[in-house]
Tab-separated table of C-alpha atoms in Angstrom:
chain	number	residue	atom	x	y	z
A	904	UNK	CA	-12.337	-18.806	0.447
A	905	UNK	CA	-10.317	-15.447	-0.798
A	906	UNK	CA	-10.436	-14.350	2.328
A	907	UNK	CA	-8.980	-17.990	4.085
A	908	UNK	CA	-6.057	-17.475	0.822
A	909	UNK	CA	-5.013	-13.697	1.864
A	910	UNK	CA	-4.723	-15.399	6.080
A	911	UNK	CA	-2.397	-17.997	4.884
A	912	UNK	CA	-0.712	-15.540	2.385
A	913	UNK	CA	-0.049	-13.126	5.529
A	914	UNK	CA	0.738	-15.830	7.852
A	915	UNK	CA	3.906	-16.987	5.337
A	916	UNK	CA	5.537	-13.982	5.366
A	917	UNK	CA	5.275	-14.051	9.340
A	918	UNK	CA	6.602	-17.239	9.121
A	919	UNK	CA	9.126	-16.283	6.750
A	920	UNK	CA	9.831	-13.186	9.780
A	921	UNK	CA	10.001	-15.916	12.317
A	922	UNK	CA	12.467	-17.559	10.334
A	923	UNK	CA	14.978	-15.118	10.416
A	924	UNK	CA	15.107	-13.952	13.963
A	925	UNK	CA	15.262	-17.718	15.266
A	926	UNK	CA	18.688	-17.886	13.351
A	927	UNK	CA	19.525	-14.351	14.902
A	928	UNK	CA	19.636	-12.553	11.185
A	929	UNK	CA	19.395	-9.352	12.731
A	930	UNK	CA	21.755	-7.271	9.902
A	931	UNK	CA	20.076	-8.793	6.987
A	932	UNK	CA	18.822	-6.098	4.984
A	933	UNK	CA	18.428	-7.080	1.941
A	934	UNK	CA	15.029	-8.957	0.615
A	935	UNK	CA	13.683	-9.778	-2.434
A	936	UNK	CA	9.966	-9.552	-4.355
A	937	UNK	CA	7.103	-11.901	-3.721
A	938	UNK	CA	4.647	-11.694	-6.147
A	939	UNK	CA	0.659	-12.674	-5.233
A	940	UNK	CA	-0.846	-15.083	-7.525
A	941	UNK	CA	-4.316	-13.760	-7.456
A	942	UNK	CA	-6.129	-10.108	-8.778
A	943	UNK	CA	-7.232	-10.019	-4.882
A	944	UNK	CA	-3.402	-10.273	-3.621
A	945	UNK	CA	-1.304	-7.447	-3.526
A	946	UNK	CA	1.185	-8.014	-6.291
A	947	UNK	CA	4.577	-6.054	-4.927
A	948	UNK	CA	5.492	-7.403	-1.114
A	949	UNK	CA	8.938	-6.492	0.041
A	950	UNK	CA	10.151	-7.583	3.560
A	951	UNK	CA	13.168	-7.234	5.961
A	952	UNK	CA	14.975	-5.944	9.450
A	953	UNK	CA	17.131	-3.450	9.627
A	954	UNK	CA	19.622	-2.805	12.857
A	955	UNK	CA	21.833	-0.282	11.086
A	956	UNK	CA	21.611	2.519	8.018
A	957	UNK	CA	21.352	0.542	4.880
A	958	UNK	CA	19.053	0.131	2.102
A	959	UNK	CA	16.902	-3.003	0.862
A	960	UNK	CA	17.622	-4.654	-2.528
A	961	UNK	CA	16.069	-2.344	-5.672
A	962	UNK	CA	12.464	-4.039	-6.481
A	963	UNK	CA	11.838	-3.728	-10.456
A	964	UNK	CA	8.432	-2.160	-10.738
A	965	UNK	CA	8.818	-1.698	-14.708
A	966	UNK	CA	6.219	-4.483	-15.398
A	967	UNK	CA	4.284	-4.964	-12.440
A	968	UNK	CA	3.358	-0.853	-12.878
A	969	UNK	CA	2.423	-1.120	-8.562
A	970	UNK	CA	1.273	2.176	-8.036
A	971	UNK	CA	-0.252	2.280	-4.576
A	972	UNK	CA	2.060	1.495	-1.814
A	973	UNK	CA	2.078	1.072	1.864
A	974	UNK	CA	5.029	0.598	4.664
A	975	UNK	CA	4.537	-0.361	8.137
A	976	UNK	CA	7.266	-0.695	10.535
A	977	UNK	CA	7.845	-1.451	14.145
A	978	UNK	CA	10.828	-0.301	15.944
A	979	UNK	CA	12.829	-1.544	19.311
A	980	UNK	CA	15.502	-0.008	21.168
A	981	UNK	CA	16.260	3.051	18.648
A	982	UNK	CA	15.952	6.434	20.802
A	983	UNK	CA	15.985	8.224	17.382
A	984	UNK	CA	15.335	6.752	14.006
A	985	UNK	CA	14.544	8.283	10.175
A	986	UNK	CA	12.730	5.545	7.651
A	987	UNK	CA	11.660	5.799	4.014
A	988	UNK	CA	10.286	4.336	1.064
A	989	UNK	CA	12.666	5.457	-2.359
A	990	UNK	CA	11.912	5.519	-6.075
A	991	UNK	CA	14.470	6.049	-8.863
A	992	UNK	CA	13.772	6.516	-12.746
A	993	UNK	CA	14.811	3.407	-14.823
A	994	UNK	CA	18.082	4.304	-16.821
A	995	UNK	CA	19.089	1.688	-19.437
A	996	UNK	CA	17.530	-1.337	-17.386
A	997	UNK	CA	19.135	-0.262	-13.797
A	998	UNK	CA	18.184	2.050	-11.133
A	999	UNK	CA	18.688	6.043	-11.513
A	1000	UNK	CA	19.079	8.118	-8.405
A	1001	UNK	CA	17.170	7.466	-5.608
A	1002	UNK	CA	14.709	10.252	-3.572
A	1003	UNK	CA	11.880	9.752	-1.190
A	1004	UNK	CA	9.125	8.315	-2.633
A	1005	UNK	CA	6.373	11.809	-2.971
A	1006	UNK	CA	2.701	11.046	-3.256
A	1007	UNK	CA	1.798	10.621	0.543
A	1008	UNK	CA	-1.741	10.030	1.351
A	1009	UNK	CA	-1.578	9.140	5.064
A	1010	UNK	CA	1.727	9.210	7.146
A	1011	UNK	CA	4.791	10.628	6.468
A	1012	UNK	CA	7.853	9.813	4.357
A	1013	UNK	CA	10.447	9.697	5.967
A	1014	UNK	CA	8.468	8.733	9.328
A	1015	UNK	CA	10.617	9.231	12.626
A	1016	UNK	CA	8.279	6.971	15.165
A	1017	UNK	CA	10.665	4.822	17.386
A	1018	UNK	CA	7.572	2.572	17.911
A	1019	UNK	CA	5.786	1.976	14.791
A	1020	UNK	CA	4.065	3.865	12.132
A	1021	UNK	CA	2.186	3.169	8.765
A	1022	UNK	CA	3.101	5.218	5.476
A	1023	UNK	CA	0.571	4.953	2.650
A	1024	UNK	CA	1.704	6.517	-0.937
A	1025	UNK	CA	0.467	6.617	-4.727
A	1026	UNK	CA	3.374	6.341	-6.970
A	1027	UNK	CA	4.435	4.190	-10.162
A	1028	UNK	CA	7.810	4.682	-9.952
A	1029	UNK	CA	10.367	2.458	-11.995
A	1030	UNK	CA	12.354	1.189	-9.246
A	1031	UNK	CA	11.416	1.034	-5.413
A	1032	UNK	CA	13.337	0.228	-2.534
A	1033	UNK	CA	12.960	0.849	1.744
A	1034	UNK	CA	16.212	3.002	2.952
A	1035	UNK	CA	17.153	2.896	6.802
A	1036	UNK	CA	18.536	7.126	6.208
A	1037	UNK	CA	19.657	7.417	10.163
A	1038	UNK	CA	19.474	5.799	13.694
A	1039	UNK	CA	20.414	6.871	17.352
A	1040	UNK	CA	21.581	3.950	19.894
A	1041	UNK	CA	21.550	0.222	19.494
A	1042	UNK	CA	18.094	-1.711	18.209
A	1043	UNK	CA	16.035	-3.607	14.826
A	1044	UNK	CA	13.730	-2.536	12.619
A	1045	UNK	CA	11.509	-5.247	11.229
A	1046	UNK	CA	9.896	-3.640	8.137
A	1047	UNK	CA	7.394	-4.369	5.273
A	1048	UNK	CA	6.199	-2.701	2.299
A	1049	UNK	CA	2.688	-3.517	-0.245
A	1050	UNK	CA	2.198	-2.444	-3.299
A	1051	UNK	CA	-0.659	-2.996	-5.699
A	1052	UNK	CA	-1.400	-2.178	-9.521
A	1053	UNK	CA	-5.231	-1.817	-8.773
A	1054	UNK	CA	-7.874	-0.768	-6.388
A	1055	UNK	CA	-9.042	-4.948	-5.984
A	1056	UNK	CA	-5.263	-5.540	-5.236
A	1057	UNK	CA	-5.011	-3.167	-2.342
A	1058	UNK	CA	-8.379	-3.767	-0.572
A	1059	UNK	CA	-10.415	-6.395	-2.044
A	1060	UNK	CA	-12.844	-4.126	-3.438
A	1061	UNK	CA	-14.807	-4.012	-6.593
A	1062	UNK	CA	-13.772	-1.286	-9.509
A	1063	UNK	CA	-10.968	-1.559	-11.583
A	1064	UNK	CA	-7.885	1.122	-11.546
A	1065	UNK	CA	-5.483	2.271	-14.027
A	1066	UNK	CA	-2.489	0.648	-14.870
A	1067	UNK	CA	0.972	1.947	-14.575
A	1068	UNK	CA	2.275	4.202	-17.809
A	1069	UNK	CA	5.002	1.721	-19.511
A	1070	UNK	CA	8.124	3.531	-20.042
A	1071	UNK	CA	7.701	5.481	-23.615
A	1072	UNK	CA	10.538	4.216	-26.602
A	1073	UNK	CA	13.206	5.861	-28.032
A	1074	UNK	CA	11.869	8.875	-30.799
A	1075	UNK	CA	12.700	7.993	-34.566
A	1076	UNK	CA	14.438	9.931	-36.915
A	1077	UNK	CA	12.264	12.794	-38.921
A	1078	UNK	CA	11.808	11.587	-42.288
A	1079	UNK	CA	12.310	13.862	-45.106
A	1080	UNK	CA	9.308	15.846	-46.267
A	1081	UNK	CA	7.572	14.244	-49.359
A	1082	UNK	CA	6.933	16.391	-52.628
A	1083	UNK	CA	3.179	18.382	-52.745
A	1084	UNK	CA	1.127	15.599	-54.858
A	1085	UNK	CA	-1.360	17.338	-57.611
A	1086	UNK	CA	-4.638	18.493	-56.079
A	1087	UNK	CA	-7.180	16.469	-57.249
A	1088	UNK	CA	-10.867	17.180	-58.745
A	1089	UNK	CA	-13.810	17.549	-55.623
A	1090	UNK	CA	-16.072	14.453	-55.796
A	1091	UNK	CA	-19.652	14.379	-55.605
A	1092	UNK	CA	-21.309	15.031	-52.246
A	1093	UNK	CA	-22.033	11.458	-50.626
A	1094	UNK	CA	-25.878	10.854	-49.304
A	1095	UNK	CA	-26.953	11.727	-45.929
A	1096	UNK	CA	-26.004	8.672	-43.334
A	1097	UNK	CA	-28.351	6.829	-41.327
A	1098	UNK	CA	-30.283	7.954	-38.081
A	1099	UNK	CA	-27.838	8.258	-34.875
A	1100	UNK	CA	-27.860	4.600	-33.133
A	1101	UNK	CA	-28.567	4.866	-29.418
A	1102	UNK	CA	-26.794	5.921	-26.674
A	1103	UNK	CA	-24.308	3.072	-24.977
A	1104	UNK	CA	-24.535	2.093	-21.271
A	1105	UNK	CA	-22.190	3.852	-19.046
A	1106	UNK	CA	-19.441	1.880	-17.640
A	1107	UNK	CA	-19.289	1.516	-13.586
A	1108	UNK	CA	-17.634	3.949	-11.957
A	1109	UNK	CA	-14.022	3.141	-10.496
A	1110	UNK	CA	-13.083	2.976	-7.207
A	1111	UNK	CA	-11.346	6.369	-5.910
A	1112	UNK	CA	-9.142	5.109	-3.636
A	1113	UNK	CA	-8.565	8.599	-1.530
A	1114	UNK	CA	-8.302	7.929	2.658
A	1115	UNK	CA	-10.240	9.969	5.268
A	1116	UNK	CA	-9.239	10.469	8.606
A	1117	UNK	CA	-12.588	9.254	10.392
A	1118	UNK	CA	-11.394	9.928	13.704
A	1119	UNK	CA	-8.185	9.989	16.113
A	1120	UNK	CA	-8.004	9.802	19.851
A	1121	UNK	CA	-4.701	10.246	21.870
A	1122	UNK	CA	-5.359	9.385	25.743
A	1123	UNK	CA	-4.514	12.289	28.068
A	1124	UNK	CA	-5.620	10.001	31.263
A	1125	UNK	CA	-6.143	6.152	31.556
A	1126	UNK	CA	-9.509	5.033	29.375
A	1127	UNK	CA	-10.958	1.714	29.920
A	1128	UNK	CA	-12.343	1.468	26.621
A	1129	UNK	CA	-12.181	3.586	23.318
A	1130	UNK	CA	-15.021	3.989	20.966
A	1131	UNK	CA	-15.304	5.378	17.172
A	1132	UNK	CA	-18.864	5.518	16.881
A	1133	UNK	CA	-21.827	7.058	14.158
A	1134	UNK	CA	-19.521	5.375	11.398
A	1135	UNK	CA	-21.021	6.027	7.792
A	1136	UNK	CA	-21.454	3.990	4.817
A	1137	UNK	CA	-19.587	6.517	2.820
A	1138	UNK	CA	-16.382	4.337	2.289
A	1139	UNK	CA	-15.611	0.798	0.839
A	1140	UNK	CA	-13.759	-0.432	3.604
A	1141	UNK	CA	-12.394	0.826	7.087
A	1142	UNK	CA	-8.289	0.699	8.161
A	1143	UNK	CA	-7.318	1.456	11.904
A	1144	UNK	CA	-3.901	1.735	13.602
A	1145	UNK	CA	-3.120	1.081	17.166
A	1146	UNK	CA	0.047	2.206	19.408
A	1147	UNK	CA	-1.086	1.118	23.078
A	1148	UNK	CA	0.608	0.425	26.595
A	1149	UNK	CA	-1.992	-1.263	29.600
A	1150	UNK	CA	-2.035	0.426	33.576
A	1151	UNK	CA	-2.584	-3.548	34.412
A	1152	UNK	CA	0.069	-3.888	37.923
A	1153	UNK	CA	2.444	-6.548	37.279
A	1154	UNK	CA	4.583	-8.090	34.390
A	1155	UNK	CA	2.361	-10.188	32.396
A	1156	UNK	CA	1.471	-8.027	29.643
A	1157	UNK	CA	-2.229	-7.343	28.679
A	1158	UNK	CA	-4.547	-8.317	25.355
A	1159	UNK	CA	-6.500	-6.268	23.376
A	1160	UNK	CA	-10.037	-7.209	22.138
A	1161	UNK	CA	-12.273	-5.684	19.615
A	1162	UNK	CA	-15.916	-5.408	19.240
A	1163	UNK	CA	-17.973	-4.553	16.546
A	1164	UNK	CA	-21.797	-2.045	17.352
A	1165	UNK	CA	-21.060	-2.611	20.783
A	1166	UNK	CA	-21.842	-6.629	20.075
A	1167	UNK	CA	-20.149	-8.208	23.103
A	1168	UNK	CA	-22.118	-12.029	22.624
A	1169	UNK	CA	-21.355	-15.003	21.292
A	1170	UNK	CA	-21.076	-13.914	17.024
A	1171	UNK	CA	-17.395	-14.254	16.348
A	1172	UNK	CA	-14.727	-16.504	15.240
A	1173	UNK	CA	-10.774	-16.195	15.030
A	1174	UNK	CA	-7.526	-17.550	14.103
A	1175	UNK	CA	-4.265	-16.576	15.176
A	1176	UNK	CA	-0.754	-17.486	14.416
A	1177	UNK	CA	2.715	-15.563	15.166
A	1178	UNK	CA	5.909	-16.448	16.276
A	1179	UNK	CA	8.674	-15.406	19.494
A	1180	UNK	CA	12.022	-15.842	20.580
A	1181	UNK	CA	10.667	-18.905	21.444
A	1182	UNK	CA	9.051	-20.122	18.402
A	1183	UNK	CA	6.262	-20.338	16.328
A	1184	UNK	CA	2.300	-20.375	18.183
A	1185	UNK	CA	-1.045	-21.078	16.791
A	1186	UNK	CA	-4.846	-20.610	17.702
A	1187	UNK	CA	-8.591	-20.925	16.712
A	1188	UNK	CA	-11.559	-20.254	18.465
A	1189	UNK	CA	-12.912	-23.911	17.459
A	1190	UNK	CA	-15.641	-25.080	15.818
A	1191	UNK	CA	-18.427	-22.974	17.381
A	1192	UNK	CA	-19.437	-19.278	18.210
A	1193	UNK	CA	-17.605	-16.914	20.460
A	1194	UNK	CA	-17.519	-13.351	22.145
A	1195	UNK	CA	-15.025	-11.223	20.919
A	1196	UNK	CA	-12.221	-12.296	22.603
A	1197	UNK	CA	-8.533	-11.054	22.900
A	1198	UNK	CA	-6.641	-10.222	19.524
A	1199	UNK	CA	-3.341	-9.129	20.120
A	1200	UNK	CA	-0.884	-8.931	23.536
A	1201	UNK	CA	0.899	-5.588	24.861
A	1202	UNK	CA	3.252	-4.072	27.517
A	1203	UNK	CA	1.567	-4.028	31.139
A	1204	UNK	CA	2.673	-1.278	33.764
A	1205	UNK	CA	5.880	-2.540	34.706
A	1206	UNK	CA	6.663	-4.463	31.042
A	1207	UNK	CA	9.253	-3.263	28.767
A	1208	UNK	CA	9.506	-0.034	30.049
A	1209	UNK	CA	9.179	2.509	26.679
A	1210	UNK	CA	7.467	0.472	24.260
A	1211	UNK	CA	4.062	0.141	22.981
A	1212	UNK	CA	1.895	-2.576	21.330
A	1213	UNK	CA	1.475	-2.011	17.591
A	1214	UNK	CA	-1.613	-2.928	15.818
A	1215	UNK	CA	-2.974	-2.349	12.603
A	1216	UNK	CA	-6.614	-3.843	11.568
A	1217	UNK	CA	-8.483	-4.173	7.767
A	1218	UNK	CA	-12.005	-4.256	7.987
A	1219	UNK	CA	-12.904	-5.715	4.584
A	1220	UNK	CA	-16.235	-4.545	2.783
A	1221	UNK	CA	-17.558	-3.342	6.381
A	1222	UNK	CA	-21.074	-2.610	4.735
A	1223	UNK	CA	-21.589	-6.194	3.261
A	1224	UNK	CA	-24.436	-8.334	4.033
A	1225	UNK	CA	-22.601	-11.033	4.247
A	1226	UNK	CA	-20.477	-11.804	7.131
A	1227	UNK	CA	-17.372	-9.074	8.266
A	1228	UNK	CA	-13.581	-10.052	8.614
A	1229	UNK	CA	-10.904	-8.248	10.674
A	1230	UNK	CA	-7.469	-8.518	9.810
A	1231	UNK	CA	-5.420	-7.756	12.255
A	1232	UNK	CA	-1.431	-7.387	12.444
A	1233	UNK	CA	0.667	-7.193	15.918
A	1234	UNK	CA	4.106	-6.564	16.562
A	1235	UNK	CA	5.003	-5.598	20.157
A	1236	UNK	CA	7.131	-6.593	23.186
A	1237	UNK	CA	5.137	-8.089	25.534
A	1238	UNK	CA	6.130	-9.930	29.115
A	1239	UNK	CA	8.846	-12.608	28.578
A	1240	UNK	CA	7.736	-12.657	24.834
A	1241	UNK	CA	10.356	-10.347	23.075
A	1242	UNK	CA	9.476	-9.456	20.007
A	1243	UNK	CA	6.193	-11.088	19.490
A	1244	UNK	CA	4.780	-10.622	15.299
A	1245	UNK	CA	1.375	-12.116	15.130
A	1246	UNK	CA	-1.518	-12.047	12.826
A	1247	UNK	CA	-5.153	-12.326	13.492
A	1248	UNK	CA	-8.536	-12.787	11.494
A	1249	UNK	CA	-11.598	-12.022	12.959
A	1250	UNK	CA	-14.984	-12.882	11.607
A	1251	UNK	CA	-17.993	-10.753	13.313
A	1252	UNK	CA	-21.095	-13.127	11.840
A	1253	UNK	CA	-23.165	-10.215	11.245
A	1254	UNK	CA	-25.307	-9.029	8.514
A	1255	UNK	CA	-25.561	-5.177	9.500
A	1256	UNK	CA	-22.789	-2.668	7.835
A	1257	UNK	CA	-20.207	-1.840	10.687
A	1258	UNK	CA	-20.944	1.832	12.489
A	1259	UNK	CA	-19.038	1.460	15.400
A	1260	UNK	CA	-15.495	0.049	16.668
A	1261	UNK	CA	-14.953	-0.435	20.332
A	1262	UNK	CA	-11.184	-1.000	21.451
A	1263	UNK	CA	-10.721	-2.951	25.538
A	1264	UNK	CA	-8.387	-5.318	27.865
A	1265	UNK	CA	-9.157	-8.509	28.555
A	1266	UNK	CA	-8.288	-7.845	32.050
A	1267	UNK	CA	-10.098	-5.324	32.365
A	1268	UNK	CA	-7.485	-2.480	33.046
A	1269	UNK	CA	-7.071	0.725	31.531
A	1270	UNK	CA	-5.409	1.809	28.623
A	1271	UNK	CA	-2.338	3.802	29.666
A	1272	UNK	CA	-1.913	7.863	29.113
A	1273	UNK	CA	-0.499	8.489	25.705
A	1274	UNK	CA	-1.931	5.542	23.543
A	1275	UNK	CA	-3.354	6.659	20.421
A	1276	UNK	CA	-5.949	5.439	18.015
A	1277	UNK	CA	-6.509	6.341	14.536
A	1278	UNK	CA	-9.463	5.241	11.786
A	1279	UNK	CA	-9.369	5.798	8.176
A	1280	UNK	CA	-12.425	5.521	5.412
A	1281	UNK	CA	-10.995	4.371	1.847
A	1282	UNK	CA	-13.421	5.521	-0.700
């Protein structure tokens, strides 16, 4: 069921995206908190668009104490762009000076991708916000950033983490020095104690939250399929990102599927929901068993010249026993769809620990010179 609560958590804030491009808010800049309600939400969500320099509202991270943070983005029309996350020091209540948020652990603050690109961070800054520094030509930025005050916040893992440092109070005046009081007589030497009581049990150990690059590949030719195979159980879970264009002749666009050990039968589920120009879509695989079908559209040959499909997928506790969930996120331009946000979770019914990832088309087409693929272990 926490996993069915984090879908319809994600799916709101698409909504909430869907919401504001219907009504053609494209120079609203300016969001405010949500806060989860449960130890496996992330606790610190900020959200927006951005279509000229500007900065979000300041979000007060004084007594959440978020101190792992995230930002994905996806960009259209911008030829050149500069984005970052921004911390300031709290000063009587308000905001100090801002500066780039430091602590990068994958990505890079500021990023400069005109498509789309995924910043993650450790810092437990006072006050965060998401600053639009520069831009080049005429186009939107639909942005959002996570933050999370423990290691079960930001992945749904076991093992706590520490909280945030609270900000330390004013120092007292020295009192005056008290007069030297008489030394008194030595007592009697007390009797020996008792034996030493028994070693305690040590405590689990806590999650260590460091990201390895597992593997990247960047297509010099067109590749019908791409693979990330020999996988190890080394990590808790598995994050992947996704910037891809299909060789498929025509206009339609082109969907992406993923399997999981190079299962192609009938052991998967889905749900998807998103929105468009032209409103809000929804779909399920049913009530039965499917192959892995497709997850997320993008740009065929002759679609949207310059832009790429953006995906980024959470594979939850990819070593369980139980069964494994995908969650997948989509923003890209694709046929007469323009933009197109969309989230997707995947369920591979599977008891065997992930140890390979398989990326294809639907149609059948190749993937187009220059996508990329990257996947990251979390320990």
């Amino acid at each position: 069921m926490k996993y069915f609560k984090r879908f319809f958590f994600e799916l709101g804030c698409v909504l909430t995206i869907a919401m504001a491009i219907g009504f053609f808010a494209i120079n609203y800049n300016s969001v405010e908190p949500v806060h989860a309600q449960s130890s496996t939400q992330t606790p610190c969500v900020l959200t927006g668009n951005f279509s000229a320099v500007g900065s979000s509202n300041a979000f007060d991270n004084r007594k959440l104490g978020c101190y792992t943070w995230r930002v994905s983005y996806a960009s259209t029309g911008f030829s050149a762009l500069s984005i970052q996350i921004e911390t300031a020091p709290d000063v009587s209540g308000q905001p100090g000076s801002w500066t780039a948020m430091s602590g990068v652990t994958a990505g890079t603050n500021p990023s400069t991708s005109t498509n789309a690109a995924t910043i993650a961070l450790s810092s437990a800054a006072a006050w965060v916000r998401v600053t639009l520094v520069s831009e080049t030509g005429t186009g939107v930025i639909q942005w959002q950033a996570w933050g999370a005050n423990s290691v079960s916040n930001a992945r749904n893992s076991s093992g706590g983490g520490t909280g945030a440092t609270g900000v330390t109070g004013a120092t007292g005046a020295t009192g005056a020095t008290g007069a030297t009081g008489v030394t008194g007589a030595t007592g009697a030497t007390g009797s020996s104690g008792g034996p030493i009581g028994p070693t305690g049990p040590t405590g689990s150990t806590g999650s260590g939250g460091a990201w390895t690059r597992i593997g990247q590949q960047i297509l010099s030719s067109p590749t019908a399929t791409v693979t990330f195979s020999g996988i190890t159980t080394g990590y808790t879970n598995l994050f992947a990102t996704a910037s891809v264009r299909s060789d498929k002749a025509g206009s339609g666009g082109d969907v992406v599927y993923v399997i999981l050990n190079s299962d192609s039968a009938a052991h998967y589920t889905f749900a998807s929901a998103g929105v468009t120009t032209t409103g809000p879509f929804q779909s399920t695989s049913g009530s039965g068993l499917v192959a892995s079908t497709g997850l997320c559209g993008i740009p065929s040959l002759t679609t949207n010249a310059g832009t790429a499909g953006s995906l980024t997928l959470d594979f939850i506790n990819y070593q369980s026993i139980w069964n494994k969930y995908i969650y997948v996120t989509c923003s890209v331009n694709s046929g007469a769809q323009v933009p197109t946000i969309q989230t997707v979770r995947q369920e591979w019914q599977s008891a065997t620990a992930i140890n390979s990832v398989t990326f294809g088309l639907t149609s059948a087409s190749n993937f187009s010179t220059g996508s990329s693929f990257t996947l990251y272990g979390i320990q």
